[in-house]
Structure formats: structure tokens, C-alpha cells
Amino acid sequence: MAGGRMYNQNSSSGGGTSSLSFLIQSQKGSCSNSQNLDASFLSGPSPSPFLGPRSMVSFEDVHLANGSNNRPFFRPFDRDENGDEDFDEYFHQPEKKRRLTVDQVQFLEKSFEVENKLEPERKIQLAKDLGLQPRQVAIWFQNRRARWKTKQLEKDYDVLQNSYNSLKADYDNLFKEKEKLKAEVLKLTDKLQVKEKESKNTELPVVNKQEPPQISEPVADSAASEGKVCKASVVACKQEDISSAKSDIFDSDSPNYTDGVHSSLLETCDSSYVFEPEQSDLSQDEDDSLSKNVLLPPYVFPKLEETEYSDPPTNSCNFGFPIEDHAFWSWSF
DNA sequence: TTGTGTTTTATTGCCTCC
DNA sequence: GGAGGCAATAAAACACAA
């Protein structure tokens, strides 16, 4: 026994006849439907509403408590059918587990709905009304709470599952959209590179006329040129507010979005702006302009190698979204 | 009828609270 | 230290297919 606790003292095996009090009989009718049950439940505890049609077994304490008017019920056996022999057999065998009647269970359920905890007074009253031991009522409530908890966990699980499914659907949609936009960016990058190659030889003299002679640094090779184009794009995007860039660049409704190509990109990637100024022209101005987030003419952009922005490993030119992309890439379940 | 899975009733041991 | 709650579990009762 746990902690000296003694349970079911009346049901010890062997001749506990004195500890058991059988109220056998059979009362026909009464409380056979839920309406009666409701009325019984709502109308108060006593006298016992349960005058079940079947034979009943009660325990001594219940019997004593109920008196002759209360007819507690248990469902055990039918003496009318089985006769005295069965009765004796039942009477002398160790007490078996007996299920509560439907009416008892319904009454307990109603009570449970009202309050799933059982105060001592309520327990006694319920036991009285149902013709059960208080301990049985307590056990029933305990088991009922366990079942309720299990069901509640299942419900919670379903809610979480739905929430997860919803979030995952959102994530999948966003991921697809991101992939689509990445593909678009790559496509545009290729376009720009081709355009750059074409313009390298043809437009160079014109550009030289516009620029101060000392910064007419020739574009040496295509690889370097491509790098500059991309870097220029990165810087151009850097000049804009991050949030603005995020929502605006790929927004076809945006005023900067023309013909499927963001105008800021086109502007920035224009071949006339690919030339870097001399190192001496950068110095203080570049830091100031960057820190103030002021959009400067591209030809005063700093050397991009010195900036905090770096291309992601998988893409040498992604138009200035490396940081956010990293965040996105790390966003996974 | 029987084997098997599920539900219900009850026990046990541990824990917390007063 | 006792009362009561809870988790884990046993075991009886029940449902049901084969």
C-alpha cells in the first residue's frame, strides 16, 4: 500500500459478507433516458434519482448513508434469472470489477462537465446519489480527468499540426517566389553582361569624352568588366533603403520597374558608369556618402572590395541582397 | 467460440500541499 | 504526516471479427 493508504476495504477477498451490503432488487423504469437524467441532475442530489431497473449492489457505507429511501444501484447480476445459486456464488467470490451503469456514468459525466475537480462534500453527495463508494466516485473522476487530458492533448496536437501546415504552405510559397525571382535576376544579369560586352568597344570613346581624362581607366578584360558591372549594381542597390529595395525592386507595380527590369538596375548597370574613379578621389567622401545613405553618382562609388557587402558563394552578382539572402537561406524548418 | 484489441475500473507509488 | 492528485499499470469487462 502506498503511504499507508488503504483502498477498497470492502472488497477484500474472501468472506467479506459483513462488509458488503447488497441491495438487490429491481425496480423497473425510472431514469432510462437523458431527459430524466437531466432532470435528476439538475433537481438536486437527493433523494437518489437512480432507481435503476436492474439489481444493485451497494456497500455498507453507502447503504447506511442512504437509508431505505435511497436505492443505490450497481449492475451486477440478475437474481431473478440466475437464482439463489448464482447469487451465492457471486456473494462468496472475491469482488469483481463492475462497470457502472449507463445512468450512473451519465450522471457522473454531467457532474464532471460542471466541475472536473471533486470536493469532499460533492464526492460524498455523488456517492450517496449514485449508490457508490465515495472512493469509486473519486476514482471515476480521476480516470475521467486522465481521459480528458488525453483528448485535450490530441486537440492541441491537431491545432499545432494545422498551424504547422499553414506555416509550411506559406514558406513553400515564399520559397517558390524567391526561386522565381532569383532566376529572373540571373536572367537579367546575363542580359546585362551581354550588353556590357557589346558596349565595351563601341561606347567607350563616347564615355571617355564625358569623363575627366585622369579617370579614363580602360576596361582591361571581360572578367574584370563583369565584376565591375555587378559591383556597381550592388552599390546602387545599397544606396536605397533596404526595406525599400526589398519591396520595390521586384515589384512590377513599382514606378522603378520598367519592362521587367528595375530602372535602378538598368541605370546603375549602364556601361557609362562602370568606371571607377581614382583611389585618390574616394577617401573621405565615400565614407560620408555611404554612411549618410545618400545616392551619389555612380562614378564616385568607392572600391567595392572595401565594402562590407560580399557576394554569396553561389552567385557572384546578386544585386545587393547578400545579407538578406543569407537570412532567407538560413530560414528553414 | 475464441482470440484480440479497446475501454473501464481499480491499484500502486510518487509527489505536492497544508 | 495525512489527504489528495497524477502517471503508470493491472486486470476485468466489453466489442468484434474470423
mmCIF file of C-alpha atoms (C1' of nucleotides) in Angstrom:
data_model
loop_
_atom_site.group_PDB
_atom_site.id
_atom_site.type_symbol
_atom_site.label_atom_id
_atom_site.label_comp_id
_atom_site.label_asym_id
_atom_site.label_seq_id
_atom_site.Cartn_x
_atom_site.Cartn_y
_atom_site.Cartn_z
ATOM 1 C CA MET A 1 0.000 0.000 0.000
ATOM 2 C CA ALA A 2 1.211 3.402 -0.837
ATOM 3 C CA GLY A 3 1.860 5.622 2.077
ATOM 4 C CA GLY A 4 -0.367 3.597 4.299
ATOM 5 C CA ARG A 5 -3.303 4.237 2.060
ATOM 6 C CA MET A 6 -5.940 1.564 2.128
ATOM 7 C CA TYR A 7 -8.273 1.234 -0.791
ATOM 8 C CA ASN A 8 -11.358 -0.755 -1.343
ATOM 9 C CA GLN A 9 -11.524 -2.109 2.102
ATOM 10 C CA ASN A 10 -14.835 -3.663 1.431
ATOM 11 C CA SER A 11 -13.674 -5.700 -1.464
ATOM 12 C CA SER A 12 -11.050 -7.785 0.164
ATOM 13 C CA SER A 13 -11.105 -11.325 -0.992
ATOM 14 C CA GLY A 14 -12.864 -13.914 0.987
ATOM 15 C CA GLY A 15 -15.706 -13.600 3.201
ATOM 16 C CA GLY A 16 -16.355 -10.039 3.495
ATOM 17 C CA THR A 17 -20.002 -10.547 3.817
ATOM 18 C CA SER A 18 -20.316 -8.267 6.701
ATOM 19 C CA SER A 19 -18.596 -5.546 4.798
ATOM 20 C CA LEU A 20 -20.892 -5.762 1.876
ATOM 21 C CA SER A 21 -24.390 -4.720 1.802
ATOM 22 C CA PHE A 22 -26.355 -5.845 -1.125
ATOM 23 C CA LEU A 23 -29.397 -4.101 -2.129
ATOM 24 C CA ILE A 24 -30.810 -6.328 -4.624
ATOM 25 C CA GLN A 25 -33.638 -5.510 -6.460
ATOM 26 C CA SER A 26 -35.114 -4.473 -9.304
ATOM 27 C CA GLN A 27 -37.014 -1.592 -9.842
ATOM 28 C CA LYS A 28 -38.473 -1.172 -13.189
ATOM 29 C CA GLY A 29 -38.373 2.016 -15.072
ATOM 30 C CA SER A 30 -37.026 5.298 -13.997
ATOM 31 C CA CYS A 31 -34.159 7.297 -15.301
ATOM 32 C CA SER A 32 -33.857 5.465 -18.515
ATOM 33 C CA ASN A 33 -33.452 8.436 -20.740
ATOM 34 C CA SER A 34 -31.374 11.514 -20.763
ATOM 35 C CA GLN A 35 -34.241 13.823 -20.014
ATOM 36 C CA ASN A 36 -34.905 12.092 -16.817
ATOM 37 C CA LEU A 37 -31.249 12.163 -16.162
ATOM 38 C CA ASP A 38 -31.013 15.860 -16.740
ATOM 39 C CA ALA A 39 -33.950 16.483 -14.523
ATOM 40 C CA SER A 40 -32.450 14.340 -11.879
ATOM 41 C CA PHE A 41 -29.109 16.005 -12.149
ATOM 42 C CA LEU A 42 -30.465 19.473 -12.099
ATOM 43 C CA SER A 43 -33.037 18.948 -9.477
ATOM 44 C CA GLY A 44 -30.548 18.245 -6.804
ATOM 45 C CA PRO A 45 -28.881 15.350 -5.298
ATOM 46 C CA SER A 46 -31.311 13.729 -3.088
ATOM 47 C CA PRO A 47 -33.188 11.606 -2.963
ATOM 48 C CA SER A 48 -31.289 9.422 -5.334
ATOM 49 C CA PRO A 49 -32.542 9.695 -8.855
ATOM 50 C CA PHE A 50 -31.129 6.363 -9.715
ATOM 51 C CA LEU A 51 -33.699 3.746 -9.213
ATOM 52 C CA GLY A 52 -32.378 1.603 -11.911
ATOM 53 C CA PRO A 53 -34.168 -1.296 -13.367
ATOM 54 C CA ARG A 54 -31.510 -3.803 -12.592
ATOM 55 C CA SER A 55 -30.232 -5.368 -9.498
ATOM 56 C CA MET A 56 -27.977 -3.270 -7.418
ATOM 57 C CA VAL A 57 -25.123 -3.723 -5.119
ATOM 58 C CA SER A 58 -24.136 -1.202 -2.619
ATOM 59 C CA PHE A 59 -21.519 -1.027 0.005
ATOM 60 C CA GLU A 60 -22.125 -0.774 3.618
ATOM 61 C CA ASP A 61 -21.294 2.836 3.997
ATOM 62 C CA VAL A 62 -23.444 3.804 1.119
ATOM 63 C CA HIS A 63 -26.252 1.699 2.376
ATOM 64 C CA LEU A 64 -26.075 3.218 5.758
ATOM 65 C CA ALA A 65 -25.828 6.648 4.377
ATOM 66 C CA ASN A 66 -28.695 6.314 2.023
ATOM 67 C CA GLY A 67 -31.224 4.783 4.225
ATOM 68 C CA SER A 68 -34.180 2.888 2.929
ATOM 69 C CA ASN A 69 -35.481 5.530 0.604
ATOM 70 C CA ASN A 70 -32.395 5.717 -1.477
ATOM 71 C CA ARG A 71 -31.849 2.851 -3.748
ATOM 72 C CA PRO A 72 -28.348 2.936 -4.956
ATOM 73 C CA PHE A 73 -27.683 0.828 -7.879
ATOM 74 C CA PHE A 74 -24.967 -1.274 -9.218
ATOM 75 C CA ARG A 75 -25.366 -3.515 -12.005
ATOM 76 C CA PRO A 76 -24.104 -6.842 -11.064
ATOM 77 C CA PHE A 77 -26.248 -9.782 -11.665
ATOM 78 C CA ASP A 78 -29.808 -10.615 -12.069
ATOM 79 C CA ARG A 79 -31.061 -12.711 -9.295
ATOM 80 C CA ASP A 80 -34.345 -13.334 -10.997
ATOM 81 C CA GLU A 81 -32.595 -15.017 -13.851
ATOM 82 C CA ASN A 82 -29.807 -16.775 -12.103
ATOM 83 C CA GLY A 83 -31.445 -17.751 -8.922
ATOM 84 C CA ASP A 84 -30.062 -18.209 -5.459
ATOM 85 C CA GLU A 85 -27.217 -20.378 -6.617
ATOM 86 C CA ASP A 86 -25.702 -17.680 -8.717
ATOM 87 C CA PHE A 87 -26.425 -15.245 -6.003
ATOM 88 C CA ASP A 88 -24.467 -17.264 -3.507
ATOM 89 C CA GLU A 89 -21.669 -17.789 -5.942
ATOM 90 C CA TYR A 90 -21.483 -14.114 -6.600
ATOM 91 C CA PHE A 91 -21.752 -13.366 -2.974
ATOM 92 C CA HIS A 92 -18.886 -15.536 -1.926
ATOM 93 C CA GLN A 93 -16.420 -14.959 -4.668
ATOM 94 C CA PRO A 94 -13.872 -12.215 -4.429
ATOM 95 C CA GLU A 95 -15.356 -8.958 -5.507
ATOM 96 C CA LYS A 96 -15.031 -8.390 -9.193
ATOM 97 C CA LYS A 97 -14.719 -5.233 -11.066
ATOM 98 C CA ARG A 98 -18.091 -3.951 -12.012
ATOM 99 C CA ARG A 99 -18.913 -1.368 -14.543
ATOM 100 C CA LEU A 100 -21.121 1.479 -13.665
ATOM 101 C CA THR A 101 -24.488 1.650 -15.271
ATOM 102 C CA VAL A 102 -25.165 3.947 -18.135
ATOM 103 C CA ASP A 103 -27.213 6.190 -15.917
ATOM 104 C CA GLN A 104 -24.515 6.387 -13.313
ATOM 105 C CA VAL A 105 -21.966 7.264 -15.923
ATOM 106 C CA GLN A 106 -24.202 9.892 -17.454
ATOM 107 C CA PHE A 107 -24.801 11.445 -14.101
ATOM 108 C CA LEU A 108 -21.104 11.494 -13.385
ATOM 109 C CA GLU A 109 -20.450 12.988 -16.801
ATOM 110 C CA LYS A 110 -22.869 15.798 -16.114
ATOM 111 C CA SER A 111 -21.210 16.442 -12.835
ATOM 112 C CA PHE A 112 -17.818 16.365 -14.478
ATOM 113 C CA GLU A 113 -18.914 18.962 -17.008
ATOM 114 C CA VAL A 114 -19.882 21.282 -14.206
ATOM 115 C CA GLU A 115 -16.602 20.856 -12.385
ATOM 116 C CA ASN A 116 -13.907 18.342 -13.086
ATOM 117 C CA LYS A 117 -12.474 18.521 -9.609
ATOM 118 C CA LEU A 118 -14.184 16.851 -6.751
ATOM 119 C CA GLU A 119 -14.533 18.469 -3.382
ATOM 120 C CA PRO A 120 -15.076 16.106 -0.489
ATOM 121 C CA GLU A 121 -18.649 17.205 0.108
ATOM 122 C CA ARG A 122 -19.514 16.792 -3.515
ATOM 123 C CA LYS A 123 -17.891 13.425 -3.599
ATOM 124 C CA ILE A 124 -19.927 12.233 -0.658
ATOM 125 C CA GLN A 125 -23.093 13.585 -2.161
ATOM 126 C CA LEU A 126 -22.455 11.994 -5.528
ATOM 127 C CA ALA A 127 -21.637 8.714 -3.916
ATOM 128 C CA LYS A 128 -24.818 8.930 -1.963
ATOM 129 C CA ASP A 129 -26.874 9.701 -5.006
ATOM 130 C CA LEU A 130 -25.330 7.034 -7.128
ATOM 131 C CA GLY A 131 -25.103 4.340 -4.561
ATOM 132 C CA LEU A 132 -21.377 4.121 -4.865
ATOM 133 C CA GLN A 133 -18.500 4.369 -2.531
ATOM 134 C CA PRO A 134 -17.016 7.845 -2.361
ATOM 135 C CA ARG A 135 -13.783 6.221 -3.340
ATOM 136 C CA GLN A 136 -15.371 4.926 -6.525
ATOM 137 C CA VAL A 137 -16.554 8.390 -7.392
ATOM 138 C CA ALA A 138 -13.096 9.754 -6.770
ATOM 139 C CA ILE A 139 -11.554 7.080 -8.943
ATOM 140 C CA TRP A 140 -14.049 7.745 -11.675
ATOM 141 C CA PHE A 141 -13.215 11.446 -11.641
ATOM 142 C CA GLN A 142 -9.550 10.708 -11.627
ATOM 143 C CA ASN A 143 -9.805 8.416 -14.613
ATOM 144 C CA ARG A 144 -12.114 10.845 -16.321
ATOM 145 C CA ARG A 145 -9.620 13.646 -15.881
ATOM 146 C CA ALA A 146 -6.951 11.429 -17.388
ATOM 147 C CA ARG A 147 -9.156 10.751 -20.416
ATOM 148 C CA TRP A 148 -9.964 14.433 -20.732
ATOM 149 C CA LYS A 149 -6.308 15.269 -20.649
ATOM 150 C CA THR A 150 -5.544 12.760 -23.348
ATOM 151 C CA LYS A 151 -8.268 14.193 -25.546
ATOM 152 C CA GLN A 152 -7.058 17.692 -24.867
ATOM 153 C CA LEU A 153 -3.574 16.715 -25.923
ATOM 154 C CA GLU A 154 -4.947 15.293 -29.129
ATOM 155 C CA LYS A 155 -6.815 18.516 -29.782
ATOM 156 C CA ASP A 156 -3.740 20.586 -29.074
ATOM 157 C CA TYR A 157 -1.761 18.383 -31.377
ATOM 158 C CA ASP A 158 -4.293 18.917 -34.152
ATOM 159 C CA VAL A 159 -4.188 22.666 -33.659
ATOM 160 C CA LEU A 160 -0.415 22.676 -33.803
ATOM 161 C CA GLN A 161 -0.455 20.405 -36.817
ATOM 162 C CA ASN A 162 -2.790 22.764 -38.664
ATOM 163 C CA SER A 163 -0.706 25.720 -37.681
ATOM 164 C CA TYR A 164 2.420 23.996 -38.895
ATOM 165 C CA ASN A 165 0.799 23.036 -42.191
ATOM 166 C CA SER A 166 -0.326 26.591 -42.727
ATOM 167 C CA LEU A 167 3.096 27.997 -41.992
ATOM 168 C CA LYS A 168 4.754 25.440 -44.187
ATOM 169 C CA ALA A 169 2.457 26.301 -47.060
ATOM 170 C CA ASP A 170 3.367 29.951 -46.621
ATOM 171 C CA TYR A 171 7.007 29.054 -46.519
ATOM 172 C CA ASP A 172 6.758 26.931 -49.633
ATOM 173 C CA ASN A 173 5.040 29.713 -51.497
ATOM 174 C CA LEU A 174 7.641 32.218 -50.433
ATOM 175 C CA PHE A 175 10.400 29.832 -51.326
ATOM 176 C CA LYS A 176 8.995 29.313 -54.796
ATOM 177 C CA GLU A 177 8.643 33.020 -55.223
ATOM 178 C CA LYS A 178 12.211 33.503 -54.118
ATOM 179 C CA GLU A 179 13.459 30.920 -56.585
ATOM 180 C CA LYS A 180 11.499 32.579 -59.318
ATOM 181 C CA LEU A 181 12.954 35.949 -58.504
ATOM 182 C CA LYS A 182 16.446 34.530 -58.319
ATOM 183 C CA ALA A 183 16.023 33.072 -61.758
ATOM 184 C CA GLU A 184 14.824 36.396 -63.006
ATOM 185 C CA VAL A 185 17.794 38.144 -61.511
ATOM 186 C CA LEU A 186 20.165 35.710 -63.144
ATOM 187 C CA LYS A 187 18.476 36.190 -66.451
ATOM 188 C CA LEU A 188 18.784 39.928 -66.186
ATOM 189 C CA THR A 189 22.365 39.623 -65.124
ATOM 190 C CA ASP A 190 23.185 37.646 -68.212
ATOM 191 C CA LYS A 191 21.451 40.214 -70.316
ATOM 192 C CA LEU A 192 23.440 42.967 -68.758
ATOM 193 C CA GLN A 193 26.664 41.152 -69.229
ATOM 194 C CA VAL A 194 25.967 40.638 -72.886
ATOM 195 C CA LYS A 195 25.036 44.223 -73.232
ATOM 196 C CA GLU A 196 28.176 45.237 -71.468
ATOM 197 C CA LYS A 197 30.321 43.197 -73.741
ATOM 198 C CA GLU A 198 28.712 44.760 -76.742
ATOM 199 C CA SER A 199 29.087 48.251 -75.466
ATOM 200 C CA LYS A 200 32.636 47.807 -74.307
ATOM 201 C CA ASN A 201 34.159 48.627 -77.628
ATOM 202 C CA THR A 202 31.513 50.787 -79.187
ATOM 203 C CA GLU A 203 30.622 53.179 -76.394
ATOM 204 C CA LEU A 204 33.952 53.524 -74.758
ATOM 205 C CA PRO A 205 35.118 56.534 -76.800
ATOM 206 C CA VAL A 206 31.930 58.417 -76.078
ATOM 207 C CA VAL A 207 32.248 57.798 -72.406
ATOM 208 C CA ASN A 208 35.792 58.986 -72.387
ATOM 209 C CA LYS A 209 34.667 62.285 -73.704
ATOM 210 C CA GLN A 210 32.377 62.753 -70.783
ATOM 211 C CA GLU A 211 34.753 61.758 -68.089
ATOM 212 C CA PRO A 212 37.736 63.614 -66.767
ATOM 213 C CA PRO A 213 40.815 62.375 -68.515
ATOM 214 C CA GLN A 214 42.509 61.098 -65.414
ATOM 215 C CA ILE A 215 39.816 58.536 -64.610
ATOM 216 C CA SER A 216 39.587 57.031 -68.006
ATOM 217 C CA GLU A 217 40.734 53.697 -66.794
ATOM 218 C CA PRO A 218 40.383 51.236 -69.586
ATOM 219 C CA VAL A 219 38.437 48.097 -69.126
ATOM 220 C CA ALA A 220 41.064 45.500 -69.360
ATOM 221 C CA ASP A 221 39.272 42.254 -69.766
ATOM 222 C CA SER A 222 35.783 40.979 -69.798
ATOM 223 C CA ALA A 223 36.056 39.265 -66.456
ATOM 224 C CA ALA A 224 37.070 42.427 -64.701
ATOM 225 C CA SER A 225 34.402 44.307 -66.530
ATOM 226 C CA GLU A 226 31.718 41.877 -65.460
ATOM 227 C CA GLY A 227 32.829 42.152 -61.921
ATOM 228 C CA LYS A 228 32.569 45.869 -62.028
ATOM 229 C CA VAL A 229 29.148 45.758 -63.513
ATOM 230 C CA CYS A 230 27.934 43.553 -60.774
ATOM 231 C CA LYS A 231 29.610 45.567 -58.107
ATOM 232 C CA ALA A 232 28.181 48.729 -59.445
ATOM 233 C CA SER A 233 24.792 47.162 -59.225
ATOM 234 C CA VAL A 234 25.427 46.142 -55.695
ATOM 235 C CA VAL A 235 26.370 49.640 -54.741
ATOM 236 C CA ALA A 236 23.395 51.085 -56.493
ATOM 237 C CA CYS A 237 21.145 48.897 -54.525
ATOM 238 C CA LYS A 238 22.968 49.702 -51.363
ATOM 239 C CA GLN A 239 22.106 53.324 -51.736
ATOM 240 C CA GLU A 240 18.480 52.625 -51.343
ATOM 241 C CA ASP A 241 16.799 51.859 -48.173
ATOM 242 C CA ILE A 242 16.943 48.153 -47.579
ATOM 243 C CA SER A 243 13.284 47.784 -46.972
ATOM 244 C CA SER A 244 12.513 49.875 -49.952
ATOM 245 C CA ALA A 245 14.754 47.796 -52.103
ATOM 246 C CA LYS A 246 13.264 44.619 -50.841
ATOM 247 C CA SER A 247 9.745 45.585 -51.670
ATOM 248 C CA ASP A 248 10.395 47.740 -54.630
ATOM 249 C CA ILE A 249 12.968 46.139 -56.796
ATOM 250 C CA PHE A 250 10.958 43.129 -57.676
ATOM 251 C CA ASP A 251 7.635 44.791 -57.615
ATOM 252 C CA SER A 252 6.290 45.139 -61.085
ATOM 253 C CA ASP A 253 3.931 47.855 -59.854
ATOM 254 C CA SER A 254 6.801 49.890 -58.621
ATOM 255 C CA PRO A 255 7.476 53.124 -60.516
ATOM 256 C CA ASN A 256 11.077 51.985 -60.828
ATOM 257 C CA TYR A 257 10.086 48.818 -62.520
ATOM 258 C CA THR A 258 10.147 49.165 -66.261
ATOM 259 C CA ASP A 259 9.784 46.473 -68.826
ATOM 260 C CA GLY A 260 10.539 43.778 -66.344
ATOM 261 C CA VAL A 261 13.816 45.384 -65.425
ATOM 262 C CA HIS A 262 14.207 47.566 -62.448
ATOM 263 C CA SER A 263 15.209 51.003 -63.636
ATOM 264 C CA SER A 264 17.724 51.459 -60.878
ATOM 265 C CA LEU A 265 19.488 48.379 -62.058
ATOM 266 C CA LEU A 266 19.446 49.477 -65.624
ATOM 267 C CA GLU A 267 20.671 52.864 -64.679
ATOM 268 C CA THR A 268 23.375 51.558 -62.496
ATOM 269 C CA CYS A 269 24.473 48.915 -64.875
ATOM 270 C CA ASP A 270 24.680 51.245 -67.754
ATOM 271 C CA SER A 271 28.073 50.864 -69.304
ATOM 272 C CA SER A 272 28.812 54.530 -68.929
ATOM 273 C CA TYR A 273 29.060 54.128 -65.200
ATOM 274 C CA VAL A 274 31.369 51.214 -64.978
ATOM 275 C CA PHE A 275 34.493 53.226 -64.492
ATOM 276 C CA GLU A 276 35.974 53.514 -61.114
ATOM 277 C CA PRO A 277 37.386 56.798 -60.034
ATOM 278 C CA GLU A 278 40.913 57.021 -58.947
ATOM 279 C CA GLN A 279 41.693 55.980 -55.477
ATOM 280 C CA SER A 280 42.553 59.500 -54.504
ATOM 281 C CA ASP A 281 39.063 60.688 -55.243
ATOM 282 C CA LEU A 282 37.454 58.385 -52.754
ATOM 283 C CA SER A 283 38.850 58.905 -49.312
ATOM 284 C CA GLN A 284 36.509 60.792 -47.054
ATOM 285 C CA ASP A 285 33.643 61.377 -49.409
ATOM 286 C CA GLU A 286 32.874 57.758 -49.901
ATOM 287 C CA ASP A 287 32.548 57.079 -46.221
ATOM 288 C CA ASP A 288 30.365 60.062 -45.725
ATOM 289 C CA SER A 289 28.151 59.305 -48.624
ATOM 290 C CA LEU A 290 27.757 55.717 -47.636
ATOM 291 C CA SER A 291 27.132 56.446 -44.019
ATOM 292 C CA LYS A 292 24.554 59.073 -44.884
ATOM 293 C CA ASN A 293 22.961 56.706 -47.300
ATOM 294 C CA VAL A 294 22.954 59.342 -49.967
ATOM 295 C CA LEU A 295 22.575 58.317 -53.542
ATOM 296 C CA LEU A 296 25.647 59.510 -55.308
ATOM 297 C CA PRO A 297 26.504 59.412 -58.929
ATOM 298 C CA PRO A 298 27.925 56.027 -59.699
ATOM 299 C CA TYR A 299 31.266 57.364 -60.779
ATOM 300 C CA VAL A 300 32.095 58.385 -57.246
ATOM 301 C CA PHE A 301 31.329 54.983 -55.819
ATOM 302 C CA PRO A 302 34.011 53.521 -53.672
ATOM 303 C CA LYS A 303 36.034 50.497 -54.440
ATOM 304 C CA LEU A 304 33.677 47.713 -53.818
ATOM 305 C CA GLU A 305 36.246 45.341 -52.468
ATOM 306 C CA GLU A 306 36.385 47.536 -49.436
ATOM 307 C CA THR A 307 32.719 47.433 -48.682
ATOM 308 C CA GLU A 308 31.059 45.260 -46.136
ATOM 309 C CA TYR A 309 28.891 43.669 -48.761
ATOM 310 C CA SER A 310 30.043 40.454 -50.201
ATOM 311 C CA ASP A 311 28.639 38.211 -52.797
ATOM 312 C CA PRO A 312 27.111 34.966 -51.683
ATOM 313 C CA PRO A 313 29.131 31.950 -52.565
ATOM 314 C CA THR A 314 26.704 30.646 -55.108
ATOM 315 C CA ASN A 315 26.234 33.782 -57.044
ATOM 316 C CA SER A 316 28.892 36.275 -57.920
ATOM 317 C CA CYS A 317 26.392 39.011 -58.511
ATOM 318 C CA ASN A 318 23.056 39.166 -56.843
ATOM 319 C CA PHE A 319 22.337 42.842 -56.895
ATOM 320 C CA GLY A 320 22.979 43.679 -53.342
ATOM 321 C CA PHE A 321 20.882 41.192 -51.430
ATOM 322 C CA PRO A 322 23.506 39.010 -49.913
ATOM 323 C CA ILE A 323 22.662 39.763 -46.343
ATOM 324 C CA GLU A 324 19.004 39.275 -46.672
ATOM 325 C CA ASP A 325 19.530 36.232 -48.761
ATOM 326 C CA HIS A 326 21.634 34.740 -46.076
ATOM 327 C CA ALA A 327 18.877 35.321 -43.679
ATOM 328 C CA PHE A 328 16.476 33.722 -46.058
ATOM 329 C CA TRP A 329 18.718 30.772 -46.653
ATOM 330 C CA SER A 330 19.002 30.156 -43.018
ATOM 331 C CA TRP A 331 15.261 30.249 -42.670
ATOM 332 C CA SER A 332 14.257 26.700 -42.791
ATOM 333 C CA PHE A 333 12.335 24.226 -40.776
ATOM 334 C "C1'" DT B 1 -16.451 -19.954 -29.617
ATOM 335 C "C1'" DT B 2 -12.289 -17.790 -29.380
ATOM 336 C "C1'" DG B 3 -8.611 -14.694 -29.996
ATOM 337 C "C1'" DT B 4 -7.590 -9.962 -29.908
ATOM 338 C "C1'" DG B 5 -7.925 -5.118 -29.298
ATOM 339 C "C1'" DT B 6 -10.178 -1.449 -26.655
ATOM 340 C "C1'" DT B 7 -12.391 0.573 -22.710
ATOM 341 C "C1'" DT B 8 -13.255 0.945 -17.962
ATOM 342 C "C1'" DT B 9 -12.376 0.254 -13.139
ATOM 343 C "C1'" DA B 10 -9.074 -0.065 -9.685
ATOM 344 C "C1'" DT B 11 -4.278 -0.218 -7.560
ATOM 345 C "C1'" DT B 12 0.282 1.423 -6.670
ATOM 346 C "C1'" DG B 13 3.896 4.582 -5.983
ATOM 347 C "C1'" DC B 14 5.334 9.098 -6.013
ATOM 348 C "C1'" DC B 15 4.625 13.929 -5.389
ATOM 349 C "C1'" DT B 16 2.710 18.305 -3.556
ATOM 350 C "C1'" DC B 17 0.204 20.936 -0.343
ATOM 351 C "C1'" DC B 18 -1.452 22.181 4.067
ATOM 352 C "C1'" DG C 1 2.231 13.134 8.380
ATOM 353 C "C1'" DG C 2 -2.134 12.745 6.102
ATOM 354 C "C1'" DA C 3 -5.053 13.784 2.104
ATOM 355 C "C1'" DG C 4 -5.491 14.003 -2.460
ATOM 356 C "C1'" DG C 5 -3.778 14.316 -7.364
ATOM 357 C "C1'" DC C 6 -1.396 12.168 -11.141
ATOM 358 C "C1'" DA C 7 1.117 8.756 -14.098
ATOM 359 C "C1'" DA C 8 1.730 4.164 -14.938
ATOM 360 C "C1'" DT C 9 -0.167 -0.060 -14.926
ATOM 361 C "C1'" DA C 10 -3.034 -4.308 -13.945
ATOM 362 C "C1'" DA C 11 -6.988 -6.626 -14.840
ATOM 363 C "C1'" DA C 12 -11.876 -7.206 -15.686
ATOM 364 C "C1'" DA C 13 -15.401 -6.154 -18.955
ATOM 365 C "C1'" DC C 14 -16.642 -5.454 -23.408
ATOM 366 C "C1'" DA C 15 -16.732 -5.391 -28.687
ATOM 367 C "C1'" DC C 16 -15.987 -7.678 -32.697
ATOM 368 C "C1'" DA C 17 -14.026 -10.196 -36.455
ATOM 369 C "C1'" DA C 18 -12.865 -14.851 -38.016
#
